[in-house]
XYZ file of N, CA and C in Angstrom:
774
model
N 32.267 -33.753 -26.075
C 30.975 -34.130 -26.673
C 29.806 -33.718 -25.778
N 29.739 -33.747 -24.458
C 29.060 -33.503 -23.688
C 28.564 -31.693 -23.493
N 29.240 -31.412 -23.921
C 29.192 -29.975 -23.643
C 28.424 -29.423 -24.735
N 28.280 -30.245 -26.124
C 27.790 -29.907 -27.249
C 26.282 -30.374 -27.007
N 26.164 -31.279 -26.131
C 24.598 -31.903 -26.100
C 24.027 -31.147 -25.116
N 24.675 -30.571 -23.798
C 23.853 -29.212 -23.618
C 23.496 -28.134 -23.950
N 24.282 -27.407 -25.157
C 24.328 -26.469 -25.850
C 23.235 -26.221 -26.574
N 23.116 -28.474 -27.100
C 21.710 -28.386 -27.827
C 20.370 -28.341 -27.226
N 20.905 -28.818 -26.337
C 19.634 -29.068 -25.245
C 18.785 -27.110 -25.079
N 20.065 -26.512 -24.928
C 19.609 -25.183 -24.590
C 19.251 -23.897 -25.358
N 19.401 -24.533 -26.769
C 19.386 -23.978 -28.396
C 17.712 -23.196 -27.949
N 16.976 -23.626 -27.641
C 14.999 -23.131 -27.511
C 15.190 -21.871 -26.440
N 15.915 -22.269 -25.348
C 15.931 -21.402 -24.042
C 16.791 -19.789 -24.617
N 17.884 -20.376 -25.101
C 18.880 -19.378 -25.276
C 18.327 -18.305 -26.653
N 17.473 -19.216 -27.756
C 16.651 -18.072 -28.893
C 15.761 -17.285 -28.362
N 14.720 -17.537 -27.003
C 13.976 -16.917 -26.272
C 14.648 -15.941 -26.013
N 15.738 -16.100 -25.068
C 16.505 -15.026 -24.036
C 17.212 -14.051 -25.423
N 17.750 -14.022 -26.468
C 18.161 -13.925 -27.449
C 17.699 -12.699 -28.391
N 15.719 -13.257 -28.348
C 14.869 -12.349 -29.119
C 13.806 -12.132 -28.179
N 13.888 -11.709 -27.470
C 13.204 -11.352 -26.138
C 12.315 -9.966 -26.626
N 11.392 -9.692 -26.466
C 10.598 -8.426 -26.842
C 11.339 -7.588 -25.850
N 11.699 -8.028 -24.898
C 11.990 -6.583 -24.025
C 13.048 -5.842 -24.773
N 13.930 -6.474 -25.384
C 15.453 -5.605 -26.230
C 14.304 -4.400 -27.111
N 13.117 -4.680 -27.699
C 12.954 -3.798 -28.679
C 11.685 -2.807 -27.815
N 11.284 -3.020 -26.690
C 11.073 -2.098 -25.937
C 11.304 -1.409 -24.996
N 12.743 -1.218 -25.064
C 13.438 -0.359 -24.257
C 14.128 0.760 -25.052
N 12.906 1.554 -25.266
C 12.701 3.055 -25.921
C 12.790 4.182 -25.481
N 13.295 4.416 -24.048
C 13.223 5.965 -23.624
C 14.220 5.445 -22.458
N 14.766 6.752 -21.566
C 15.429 6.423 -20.278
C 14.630 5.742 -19.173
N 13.398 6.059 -19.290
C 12.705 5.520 -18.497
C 12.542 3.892 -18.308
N 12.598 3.452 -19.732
C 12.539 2.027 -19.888
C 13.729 1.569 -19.512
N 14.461 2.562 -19.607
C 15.901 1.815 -19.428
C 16.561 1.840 -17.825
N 15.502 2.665 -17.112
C 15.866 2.504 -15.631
C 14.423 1.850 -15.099
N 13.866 1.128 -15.785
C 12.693 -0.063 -15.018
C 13.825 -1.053 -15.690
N 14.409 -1.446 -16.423
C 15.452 -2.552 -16.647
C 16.299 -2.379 -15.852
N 17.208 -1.529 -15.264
C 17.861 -1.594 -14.610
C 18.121 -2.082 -13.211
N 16.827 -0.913 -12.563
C 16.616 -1.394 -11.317
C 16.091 -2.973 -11.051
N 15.764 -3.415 -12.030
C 15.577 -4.817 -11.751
C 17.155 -5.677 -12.018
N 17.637 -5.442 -13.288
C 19.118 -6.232 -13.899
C 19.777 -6.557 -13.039
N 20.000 -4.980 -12.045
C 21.238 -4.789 -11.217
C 21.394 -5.712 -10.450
N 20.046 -6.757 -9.589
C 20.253 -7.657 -8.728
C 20.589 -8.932 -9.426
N 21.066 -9.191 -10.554
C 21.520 -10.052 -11.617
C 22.688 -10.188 -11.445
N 23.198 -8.813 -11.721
C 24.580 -7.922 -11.589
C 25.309 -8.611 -9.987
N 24.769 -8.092 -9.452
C 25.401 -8.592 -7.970
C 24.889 -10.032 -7.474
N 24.116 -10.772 -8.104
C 24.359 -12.285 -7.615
C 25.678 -13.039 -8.072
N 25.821 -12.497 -9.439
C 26.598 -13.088 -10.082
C 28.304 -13.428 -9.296
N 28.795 -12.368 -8.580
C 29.724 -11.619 -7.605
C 29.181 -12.966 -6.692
N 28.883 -13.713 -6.349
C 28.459 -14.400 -5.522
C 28.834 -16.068 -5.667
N 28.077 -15.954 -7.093
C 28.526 -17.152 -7.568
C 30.037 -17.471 -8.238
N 30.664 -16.347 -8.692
C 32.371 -16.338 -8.790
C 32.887 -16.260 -7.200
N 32.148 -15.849 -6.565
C 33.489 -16.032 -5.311
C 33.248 -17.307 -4.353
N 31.749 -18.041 -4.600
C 31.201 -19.393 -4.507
C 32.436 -20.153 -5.199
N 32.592 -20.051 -6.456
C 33.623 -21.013 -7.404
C 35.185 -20.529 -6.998
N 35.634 -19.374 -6.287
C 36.896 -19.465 -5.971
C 36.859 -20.049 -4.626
N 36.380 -20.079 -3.465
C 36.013 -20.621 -3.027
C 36.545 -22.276 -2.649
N 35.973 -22.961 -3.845
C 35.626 -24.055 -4.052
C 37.079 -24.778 -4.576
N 37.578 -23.713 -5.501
C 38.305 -24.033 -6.617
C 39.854 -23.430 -5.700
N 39.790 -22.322 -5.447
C 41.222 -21.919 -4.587
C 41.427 -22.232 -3.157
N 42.680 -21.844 -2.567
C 42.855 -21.688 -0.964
C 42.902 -20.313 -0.734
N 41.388 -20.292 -0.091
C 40.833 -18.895 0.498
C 40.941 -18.990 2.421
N 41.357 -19.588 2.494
C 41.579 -19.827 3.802
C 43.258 -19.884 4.531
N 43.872 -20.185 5.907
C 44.990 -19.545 6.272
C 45.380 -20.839 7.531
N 46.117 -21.905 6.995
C 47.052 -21.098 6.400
C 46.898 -22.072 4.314
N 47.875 -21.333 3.997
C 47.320 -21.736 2.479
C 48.625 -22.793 2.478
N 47.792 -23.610 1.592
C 48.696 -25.169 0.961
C 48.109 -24.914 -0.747
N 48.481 -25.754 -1.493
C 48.176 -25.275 -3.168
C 46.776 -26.551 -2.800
N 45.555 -26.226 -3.672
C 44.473 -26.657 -3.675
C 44.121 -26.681 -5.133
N 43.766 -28.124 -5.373
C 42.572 -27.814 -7.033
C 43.656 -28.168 -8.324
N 43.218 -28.021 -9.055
C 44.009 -27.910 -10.552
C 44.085 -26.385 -10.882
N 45.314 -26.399 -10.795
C 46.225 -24.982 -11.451
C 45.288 -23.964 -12.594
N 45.281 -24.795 -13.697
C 44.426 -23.930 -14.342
C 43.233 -23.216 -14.218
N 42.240 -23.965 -13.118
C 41.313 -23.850 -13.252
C 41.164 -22.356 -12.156
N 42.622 -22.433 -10.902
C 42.813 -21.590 -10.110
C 43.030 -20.620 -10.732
N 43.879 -20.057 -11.847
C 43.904 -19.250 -12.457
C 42.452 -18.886 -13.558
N 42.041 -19.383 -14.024
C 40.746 -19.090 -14.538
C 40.151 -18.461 -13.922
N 39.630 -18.827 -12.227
C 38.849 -18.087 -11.476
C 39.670 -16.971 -10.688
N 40.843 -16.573 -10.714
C 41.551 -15.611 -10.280
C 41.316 -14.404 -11.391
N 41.204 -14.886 -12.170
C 41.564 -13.931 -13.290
C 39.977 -13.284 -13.698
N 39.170 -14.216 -13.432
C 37.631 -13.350 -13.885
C 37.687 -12.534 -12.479
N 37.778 -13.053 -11.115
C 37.686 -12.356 -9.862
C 38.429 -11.004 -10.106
N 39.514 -10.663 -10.594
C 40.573 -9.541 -10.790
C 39.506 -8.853 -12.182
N 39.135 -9.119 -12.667
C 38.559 -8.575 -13.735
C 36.877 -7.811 -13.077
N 36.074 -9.109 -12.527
C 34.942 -8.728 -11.967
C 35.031 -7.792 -10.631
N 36.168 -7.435 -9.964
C 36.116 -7.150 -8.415
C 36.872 -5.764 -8.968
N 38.003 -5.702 -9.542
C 38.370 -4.436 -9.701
C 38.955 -4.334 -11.023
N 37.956 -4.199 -12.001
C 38.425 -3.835 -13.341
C 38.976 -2.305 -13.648
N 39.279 -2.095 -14.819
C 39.411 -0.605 -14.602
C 38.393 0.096 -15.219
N 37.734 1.435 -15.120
C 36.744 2.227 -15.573
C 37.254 2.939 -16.531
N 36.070 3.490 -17.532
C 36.744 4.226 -18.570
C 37.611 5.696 -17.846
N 37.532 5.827 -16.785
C 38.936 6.790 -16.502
C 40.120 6.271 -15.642
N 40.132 4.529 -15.836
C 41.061 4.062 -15.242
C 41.472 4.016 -13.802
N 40.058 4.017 -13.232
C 40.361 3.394 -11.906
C 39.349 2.744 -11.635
N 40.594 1.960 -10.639
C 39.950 -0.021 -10.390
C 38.210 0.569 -9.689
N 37.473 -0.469 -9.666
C 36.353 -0.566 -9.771
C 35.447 -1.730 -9.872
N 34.727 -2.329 -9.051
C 33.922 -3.956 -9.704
C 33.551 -3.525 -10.411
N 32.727 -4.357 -11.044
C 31.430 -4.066 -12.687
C 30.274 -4.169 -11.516
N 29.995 -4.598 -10.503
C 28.995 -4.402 -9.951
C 28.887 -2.375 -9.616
N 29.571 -2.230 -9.356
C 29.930 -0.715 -8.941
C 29.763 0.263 -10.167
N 30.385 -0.340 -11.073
C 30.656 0.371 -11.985
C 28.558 0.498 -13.014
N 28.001 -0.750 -12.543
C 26.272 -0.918 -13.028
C 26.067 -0.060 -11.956
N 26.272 0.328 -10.835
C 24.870 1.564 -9.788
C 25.795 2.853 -10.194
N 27.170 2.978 -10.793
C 27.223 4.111 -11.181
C 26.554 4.577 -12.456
N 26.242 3.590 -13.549
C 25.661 3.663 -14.718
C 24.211 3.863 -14.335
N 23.698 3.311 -13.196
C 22.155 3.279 -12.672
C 21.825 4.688 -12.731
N 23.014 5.601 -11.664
C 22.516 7.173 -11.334
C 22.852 7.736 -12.562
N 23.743 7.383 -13.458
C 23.810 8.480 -14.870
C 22.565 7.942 -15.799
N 21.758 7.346 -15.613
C 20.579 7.155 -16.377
C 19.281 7.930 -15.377
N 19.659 8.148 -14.096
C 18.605 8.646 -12.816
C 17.480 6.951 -12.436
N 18.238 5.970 -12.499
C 17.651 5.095 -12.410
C 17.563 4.924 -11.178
N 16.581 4.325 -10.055
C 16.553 4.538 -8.327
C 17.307 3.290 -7.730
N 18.611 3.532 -6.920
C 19.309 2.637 -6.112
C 19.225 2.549 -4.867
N 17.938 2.896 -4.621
C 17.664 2.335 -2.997
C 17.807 1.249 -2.755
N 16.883 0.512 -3.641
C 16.161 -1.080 -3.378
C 18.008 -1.888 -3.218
N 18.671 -1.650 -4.126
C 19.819 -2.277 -4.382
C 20.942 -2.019 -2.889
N 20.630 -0.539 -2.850
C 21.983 -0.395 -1.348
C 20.672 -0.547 -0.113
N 19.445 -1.177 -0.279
C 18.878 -1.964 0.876
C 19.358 -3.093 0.710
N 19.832 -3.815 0.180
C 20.310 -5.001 -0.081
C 22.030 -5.232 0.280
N 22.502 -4.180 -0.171
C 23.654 -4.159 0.655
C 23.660 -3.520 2.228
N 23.000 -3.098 2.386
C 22.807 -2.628 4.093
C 22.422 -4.021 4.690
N 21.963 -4.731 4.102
C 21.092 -5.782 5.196
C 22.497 -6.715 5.236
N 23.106 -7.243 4.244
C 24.458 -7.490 4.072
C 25.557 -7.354 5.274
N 25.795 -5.963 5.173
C 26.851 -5.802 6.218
C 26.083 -6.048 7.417
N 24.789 -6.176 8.129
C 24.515 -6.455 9.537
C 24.208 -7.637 9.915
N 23.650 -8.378 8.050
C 23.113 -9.953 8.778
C 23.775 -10.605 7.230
N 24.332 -11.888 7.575
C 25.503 -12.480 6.654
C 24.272 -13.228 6.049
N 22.759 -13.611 6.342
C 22.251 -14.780 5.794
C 21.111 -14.346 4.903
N 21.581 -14.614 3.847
C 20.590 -14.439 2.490
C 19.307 -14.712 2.431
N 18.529 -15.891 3.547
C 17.297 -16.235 3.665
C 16.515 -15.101 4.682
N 17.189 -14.426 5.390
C 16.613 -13.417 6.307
C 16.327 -11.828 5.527
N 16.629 -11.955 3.685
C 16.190 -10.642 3.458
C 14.892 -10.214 3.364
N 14.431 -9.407 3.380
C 13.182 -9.083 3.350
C 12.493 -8.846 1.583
N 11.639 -9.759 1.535
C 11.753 -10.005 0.250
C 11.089 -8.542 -0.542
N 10.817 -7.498 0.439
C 10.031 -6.894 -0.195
C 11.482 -5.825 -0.920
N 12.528 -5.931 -0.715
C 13.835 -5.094 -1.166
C 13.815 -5.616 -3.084
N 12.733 -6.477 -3.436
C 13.656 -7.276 -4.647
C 11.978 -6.470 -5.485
N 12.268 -5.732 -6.497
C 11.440 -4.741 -7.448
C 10.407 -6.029 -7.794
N 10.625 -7.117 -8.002
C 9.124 -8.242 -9.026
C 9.479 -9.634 -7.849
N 8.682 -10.103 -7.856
C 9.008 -11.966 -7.955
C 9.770 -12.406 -8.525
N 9.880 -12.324 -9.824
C 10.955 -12.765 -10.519
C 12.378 -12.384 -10.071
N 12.544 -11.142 -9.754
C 13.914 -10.582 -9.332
C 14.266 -11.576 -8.429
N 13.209 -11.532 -7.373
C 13.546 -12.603 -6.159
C 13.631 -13.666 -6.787
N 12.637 -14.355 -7.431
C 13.561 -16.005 -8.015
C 14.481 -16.437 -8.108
N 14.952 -15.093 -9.376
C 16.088 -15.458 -10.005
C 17.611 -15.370 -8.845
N 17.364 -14.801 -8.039
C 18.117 -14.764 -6.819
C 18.252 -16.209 -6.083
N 16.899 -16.012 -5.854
C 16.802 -17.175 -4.942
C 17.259 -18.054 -5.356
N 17.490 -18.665 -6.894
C 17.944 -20.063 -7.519
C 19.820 -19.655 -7.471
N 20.099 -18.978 -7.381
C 21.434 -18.475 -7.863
C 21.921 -19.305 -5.943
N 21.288 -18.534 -5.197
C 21.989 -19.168 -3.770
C 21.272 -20.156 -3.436
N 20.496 -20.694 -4.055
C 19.929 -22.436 -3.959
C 21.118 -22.973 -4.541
N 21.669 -22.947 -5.939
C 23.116 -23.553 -6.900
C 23.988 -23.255 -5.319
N 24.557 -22.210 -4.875
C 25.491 -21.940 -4.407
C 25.518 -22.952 -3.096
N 24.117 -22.895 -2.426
C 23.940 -23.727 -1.343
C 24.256 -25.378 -1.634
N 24.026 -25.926 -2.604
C 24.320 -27.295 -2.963
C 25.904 -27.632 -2.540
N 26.703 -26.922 -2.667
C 28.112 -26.801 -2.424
C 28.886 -28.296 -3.336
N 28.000 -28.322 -4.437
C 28.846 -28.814 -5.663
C 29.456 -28.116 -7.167
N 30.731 -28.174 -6.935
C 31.473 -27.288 -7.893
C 30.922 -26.939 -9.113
N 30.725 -28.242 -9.642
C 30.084 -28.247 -11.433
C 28.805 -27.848 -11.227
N 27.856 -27.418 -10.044
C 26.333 -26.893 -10.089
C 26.709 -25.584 -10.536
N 27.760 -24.685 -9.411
C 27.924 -23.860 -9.796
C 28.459 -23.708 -10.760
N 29.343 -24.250 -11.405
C 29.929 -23.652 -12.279
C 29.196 -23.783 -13.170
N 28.153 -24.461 -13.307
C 27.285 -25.096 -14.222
C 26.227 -23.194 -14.697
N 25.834 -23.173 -13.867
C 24.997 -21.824 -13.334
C 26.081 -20.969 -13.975
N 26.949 -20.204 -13.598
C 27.899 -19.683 -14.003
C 28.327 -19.533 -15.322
N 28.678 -21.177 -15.883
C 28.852 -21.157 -17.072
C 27.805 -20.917 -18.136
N 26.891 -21.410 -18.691
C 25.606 -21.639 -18.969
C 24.680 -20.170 -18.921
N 24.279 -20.062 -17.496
C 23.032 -18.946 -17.190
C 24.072 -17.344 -17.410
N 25.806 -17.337 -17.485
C 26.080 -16.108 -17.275
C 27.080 -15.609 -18.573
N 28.442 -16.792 -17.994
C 29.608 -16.533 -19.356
C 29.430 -16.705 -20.559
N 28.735 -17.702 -20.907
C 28.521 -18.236 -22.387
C 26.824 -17.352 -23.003
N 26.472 -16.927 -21.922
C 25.047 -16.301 -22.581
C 25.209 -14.324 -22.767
N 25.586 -14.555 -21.690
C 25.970 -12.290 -21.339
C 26.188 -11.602 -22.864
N 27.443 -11.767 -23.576
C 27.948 -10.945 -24.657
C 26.512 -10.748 -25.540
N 26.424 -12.411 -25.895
C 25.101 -12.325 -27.471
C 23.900 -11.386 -26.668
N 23.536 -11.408 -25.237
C 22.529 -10.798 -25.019
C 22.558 -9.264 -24.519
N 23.731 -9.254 -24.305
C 24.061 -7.455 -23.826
C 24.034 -6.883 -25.343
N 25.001 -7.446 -26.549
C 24.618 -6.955 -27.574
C 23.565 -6.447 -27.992
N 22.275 -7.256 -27.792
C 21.247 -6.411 -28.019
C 20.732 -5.430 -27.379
N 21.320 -5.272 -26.383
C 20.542 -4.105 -25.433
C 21.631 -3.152 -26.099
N 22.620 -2.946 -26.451
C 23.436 -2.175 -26.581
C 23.037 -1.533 -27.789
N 22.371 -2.517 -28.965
C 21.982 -1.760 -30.135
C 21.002 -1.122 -29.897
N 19.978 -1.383 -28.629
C 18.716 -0.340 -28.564
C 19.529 0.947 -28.288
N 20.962 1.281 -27.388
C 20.980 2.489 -26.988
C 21.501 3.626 -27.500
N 21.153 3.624 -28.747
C 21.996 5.054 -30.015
C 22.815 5.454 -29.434
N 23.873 5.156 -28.948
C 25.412 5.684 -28.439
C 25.664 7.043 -28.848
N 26.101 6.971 -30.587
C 26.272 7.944 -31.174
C 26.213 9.354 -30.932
N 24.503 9.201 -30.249
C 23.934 10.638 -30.267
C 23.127 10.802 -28.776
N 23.880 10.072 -28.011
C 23.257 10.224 -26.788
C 24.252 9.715 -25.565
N 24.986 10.944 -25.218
C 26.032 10.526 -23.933
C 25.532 10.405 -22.814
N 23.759 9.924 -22.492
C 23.399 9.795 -20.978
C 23.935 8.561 -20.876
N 24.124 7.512 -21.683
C 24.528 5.880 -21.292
C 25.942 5.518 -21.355
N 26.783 6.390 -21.242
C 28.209 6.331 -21.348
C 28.643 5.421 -20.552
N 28.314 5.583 -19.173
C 28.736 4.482 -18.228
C 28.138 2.917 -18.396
N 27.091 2.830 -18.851
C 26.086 1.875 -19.487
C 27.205 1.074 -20.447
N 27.437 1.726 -21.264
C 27.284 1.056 -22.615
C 28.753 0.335 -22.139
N 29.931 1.519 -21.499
C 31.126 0.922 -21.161
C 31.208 -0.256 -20.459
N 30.004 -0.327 -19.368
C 29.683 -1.613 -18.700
C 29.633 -2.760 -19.651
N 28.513 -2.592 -20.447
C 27.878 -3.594 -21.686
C 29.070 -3.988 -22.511
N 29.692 -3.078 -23.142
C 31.156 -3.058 -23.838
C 32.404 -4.352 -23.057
N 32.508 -3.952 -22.340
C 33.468 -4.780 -21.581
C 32.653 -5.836 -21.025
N 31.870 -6.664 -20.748
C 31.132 -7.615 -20.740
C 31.419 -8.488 -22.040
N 30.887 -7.439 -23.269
C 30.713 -8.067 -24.558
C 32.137 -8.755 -24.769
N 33.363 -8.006 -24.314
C 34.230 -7.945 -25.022
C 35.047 -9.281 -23.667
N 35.121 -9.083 -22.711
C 36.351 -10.200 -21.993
C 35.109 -11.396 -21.880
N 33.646 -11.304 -21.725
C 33.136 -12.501 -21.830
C 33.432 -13.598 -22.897
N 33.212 -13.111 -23.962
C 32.949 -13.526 -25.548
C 34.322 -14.266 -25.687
N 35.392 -12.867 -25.061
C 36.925 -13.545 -25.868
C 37.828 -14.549 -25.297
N 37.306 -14.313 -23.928
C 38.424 -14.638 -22.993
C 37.612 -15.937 -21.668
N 36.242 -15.321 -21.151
C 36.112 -15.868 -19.952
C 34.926 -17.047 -20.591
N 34.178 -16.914 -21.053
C 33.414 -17.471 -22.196
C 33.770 -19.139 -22.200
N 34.857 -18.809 -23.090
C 35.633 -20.344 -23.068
C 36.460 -20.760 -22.425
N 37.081 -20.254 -21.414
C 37.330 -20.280 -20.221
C 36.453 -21.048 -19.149
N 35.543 -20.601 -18.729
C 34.378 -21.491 -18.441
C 34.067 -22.566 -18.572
N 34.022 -22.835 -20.179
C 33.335 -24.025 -21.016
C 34.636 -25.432 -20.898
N 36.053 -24.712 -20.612
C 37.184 -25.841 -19.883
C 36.806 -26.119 -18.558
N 36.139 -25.253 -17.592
C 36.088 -25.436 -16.172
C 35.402 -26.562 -16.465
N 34.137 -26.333 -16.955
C 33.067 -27.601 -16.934
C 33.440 -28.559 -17.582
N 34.132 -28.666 -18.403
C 34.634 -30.322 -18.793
C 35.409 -30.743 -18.126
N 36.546 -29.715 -17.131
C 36.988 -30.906 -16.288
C 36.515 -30.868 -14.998
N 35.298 -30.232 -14.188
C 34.913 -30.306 -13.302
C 33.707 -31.694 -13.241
N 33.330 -31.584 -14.708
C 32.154 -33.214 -14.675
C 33.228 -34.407 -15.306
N 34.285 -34.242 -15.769
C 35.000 -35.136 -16.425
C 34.231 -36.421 -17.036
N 34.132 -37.545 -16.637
C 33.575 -39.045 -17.351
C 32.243 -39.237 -16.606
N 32.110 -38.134 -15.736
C 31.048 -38.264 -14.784
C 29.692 -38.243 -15.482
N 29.126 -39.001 -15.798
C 27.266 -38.992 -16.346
C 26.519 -38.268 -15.511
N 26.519 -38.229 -14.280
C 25.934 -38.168 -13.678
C 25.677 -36.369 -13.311
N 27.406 -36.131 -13.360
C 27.721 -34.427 -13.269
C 27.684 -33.886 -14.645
N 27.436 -34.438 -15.552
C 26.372 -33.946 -16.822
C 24.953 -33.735 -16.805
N 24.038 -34.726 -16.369
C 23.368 -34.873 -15.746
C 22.467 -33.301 -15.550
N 23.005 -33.656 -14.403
C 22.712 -32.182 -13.605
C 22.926 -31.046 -13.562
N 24.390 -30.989 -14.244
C 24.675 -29.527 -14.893
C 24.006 -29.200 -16.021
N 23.388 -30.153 -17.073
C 22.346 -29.650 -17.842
C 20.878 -29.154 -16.940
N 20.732 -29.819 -16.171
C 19.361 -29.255 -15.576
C 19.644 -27.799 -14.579
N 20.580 -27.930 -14.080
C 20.835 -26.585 -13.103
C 21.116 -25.618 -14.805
N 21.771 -25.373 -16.166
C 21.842 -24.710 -16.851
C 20.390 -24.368 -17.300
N 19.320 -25.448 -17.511
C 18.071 -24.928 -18.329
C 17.553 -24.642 -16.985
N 17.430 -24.463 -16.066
C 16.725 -23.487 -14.708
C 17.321 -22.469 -15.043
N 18.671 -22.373 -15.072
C 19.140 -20.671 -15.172
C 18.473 -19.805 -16.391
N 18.552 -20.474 -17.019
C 17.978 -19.993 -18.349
C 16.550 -19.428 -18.229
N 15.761 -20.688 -17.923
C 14.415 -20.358 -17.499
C 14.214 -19.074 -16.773
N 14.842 -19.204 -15.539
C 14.759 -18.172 -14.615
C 14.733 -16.615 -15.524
N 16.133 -17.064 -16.233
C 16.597 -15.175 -16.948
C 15.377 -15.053 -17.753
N 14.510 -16.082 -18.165
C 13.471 -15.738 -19.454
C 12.372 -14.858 -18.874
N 12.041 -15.262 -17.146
C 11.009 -15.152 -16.453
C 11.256 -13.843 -16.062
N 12.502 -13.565 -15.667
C 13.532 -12.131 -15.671
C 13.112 -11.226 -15.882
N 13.367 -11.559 -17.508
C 13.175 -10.622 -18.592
C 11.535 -10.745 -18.968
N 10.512 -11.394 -18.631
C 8.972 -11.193 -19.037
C 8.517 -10.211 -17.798
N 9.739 -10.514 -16.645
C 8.659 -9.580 -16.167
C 9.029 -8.137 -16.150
N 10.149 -8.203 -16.045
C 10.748 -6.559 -16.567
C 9.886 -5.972 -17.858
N 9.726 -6.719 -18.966
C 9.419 -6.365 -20.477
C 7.890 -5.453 -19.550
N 7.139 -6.468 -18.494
C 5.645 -6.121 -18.207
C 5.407 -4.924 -17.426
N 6.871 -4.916 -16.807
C 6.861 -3.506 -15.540
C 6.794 -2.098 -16.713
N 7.705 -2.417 -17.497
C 7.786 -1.202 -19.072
C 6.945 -0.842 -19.663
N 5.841 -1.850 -20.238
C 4.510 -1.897 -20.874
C 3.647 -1.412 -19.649
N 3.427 -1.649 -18.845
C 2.392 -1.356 -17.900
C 2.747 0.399 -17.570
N 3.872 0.905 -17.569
C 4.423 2.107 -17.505
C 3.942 2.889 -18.499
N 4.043 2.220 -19.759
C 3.810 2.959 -20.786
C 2.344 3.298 -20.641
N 1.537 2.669 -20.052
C -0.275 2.479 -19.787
C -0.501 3.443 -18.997
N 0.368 4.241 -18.464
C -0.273 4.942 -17.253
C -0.512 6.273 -17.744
């Protein structure tokens, strides 16, 4: 029952993110690599917050004893094996993070800003020391910043809350629309794109989706309280992606002005 009263709660947030002007102005490659270079840091928080929840949820540490409820270990094993090395449309393993900056350069979209972000990574482990000027808007940075604020709380159902809510249960309905802006048919620059979008649409929706939506009922169980708050950490995520996406829609329009 609980899970249905956030759903409703998030019915306003999720029609925003849903019918977003930016889906119907992303009209040329160009628009589609000012979306990108911003998305991509979406793309790779997310990688953050699944290995936050295995983490939490498995024995990632040595020596190993069995930890957690079974199912839920397998749930997050199985998106990790999917998200860390899926296979590519020529069948080799690959993250989906990897597989978005290879789709970045077949659109000529610019991946500096993004492998500055992984450079700072491998030399300094702490997320508050990046230099904020690596993140394309404010918003990019927000929406970051709230993703390892959830992660920093180091309560399971926040994240998973974030996770579930701001990523699994929202991604498919909203990649769909980006996918109908990109005439497939008659245009093989988005091949790697769309395969990204494709497989999103397709193991989110079928498989990890509701998958998820079990984590969170038994991670808040009878708890009021871990309802609570996993509704409010879900309508921040939301918020955040809306703020996301207004300011991306503005970087496009302002492009088009020049």
């Amino acid at each position: 029952m609980q899970i249905q009263v956030i759903e409703k709660e998030l019915v306003s947030l999720r029609h925003q993110l849903l019918t977003h002007a930016l889906y119907q102005n992303i009209n040329s490659i160009e628009d589609l690599q000012i979306f990108m270079e911003s998305h991509v840091f979406a793309v790779w928080d997310f990688m953050s917050l699944l290995k936050s929840l295995q983490m939490h949820l498995t024995m990632t540490s040595i020596p190993w004893i069995p930890k957690g409820d079974p199912l839920l270990r397998r749930f997050i094993n199985e998106i990790v094996l999917a998200e860390e090395s899926d296979l590519t449309v020529l069948n080799i393993p690959m993250s989906h993070f990897e597989m978005y900056v290879e789709a970045m350069s077949e659109v000529g979209a610019k991946t500096s800003k993004i492998e500055m972000l992984i450079e700072h990574f491998l030399k300094n482990k702490e997320y508050n020391k990046i230099n904020a000027k690596i993140f394309p808007s404010q918003a990019s940075k927000a929406f970051t910043d709230f993703t390892f604020q959830v992660i920093a709380t180091n309560k399971p159902h926040l994240i998973a809350s974030s996770f579930t809510f701001g990523r699994e249960n929202l991604i498919p309905d909203m990649f769909i629309e980006i996918v109908k802006k990109l005439n497939v048919a008659s245009n093989t620059k988005y091949n790697k794109l769309v395969y990204y979008l494709d497989r999103h649409i397709e193991i989110d929706g079928d498989e990890h989706g509701p998958m998820a939506t079990k984590m969170i009922k038994k991670l808040c169980g009878d708890d009021a309280s871990k309802w609570e708050e996993s509704l409010q950490v879900a309508k921040e995520a939301l918020t955040k992606r809306v703020l996301l996406w207004d300011s991306i829609n503005e970087a496009i329009k302002a492009n088009l002005t020049r």
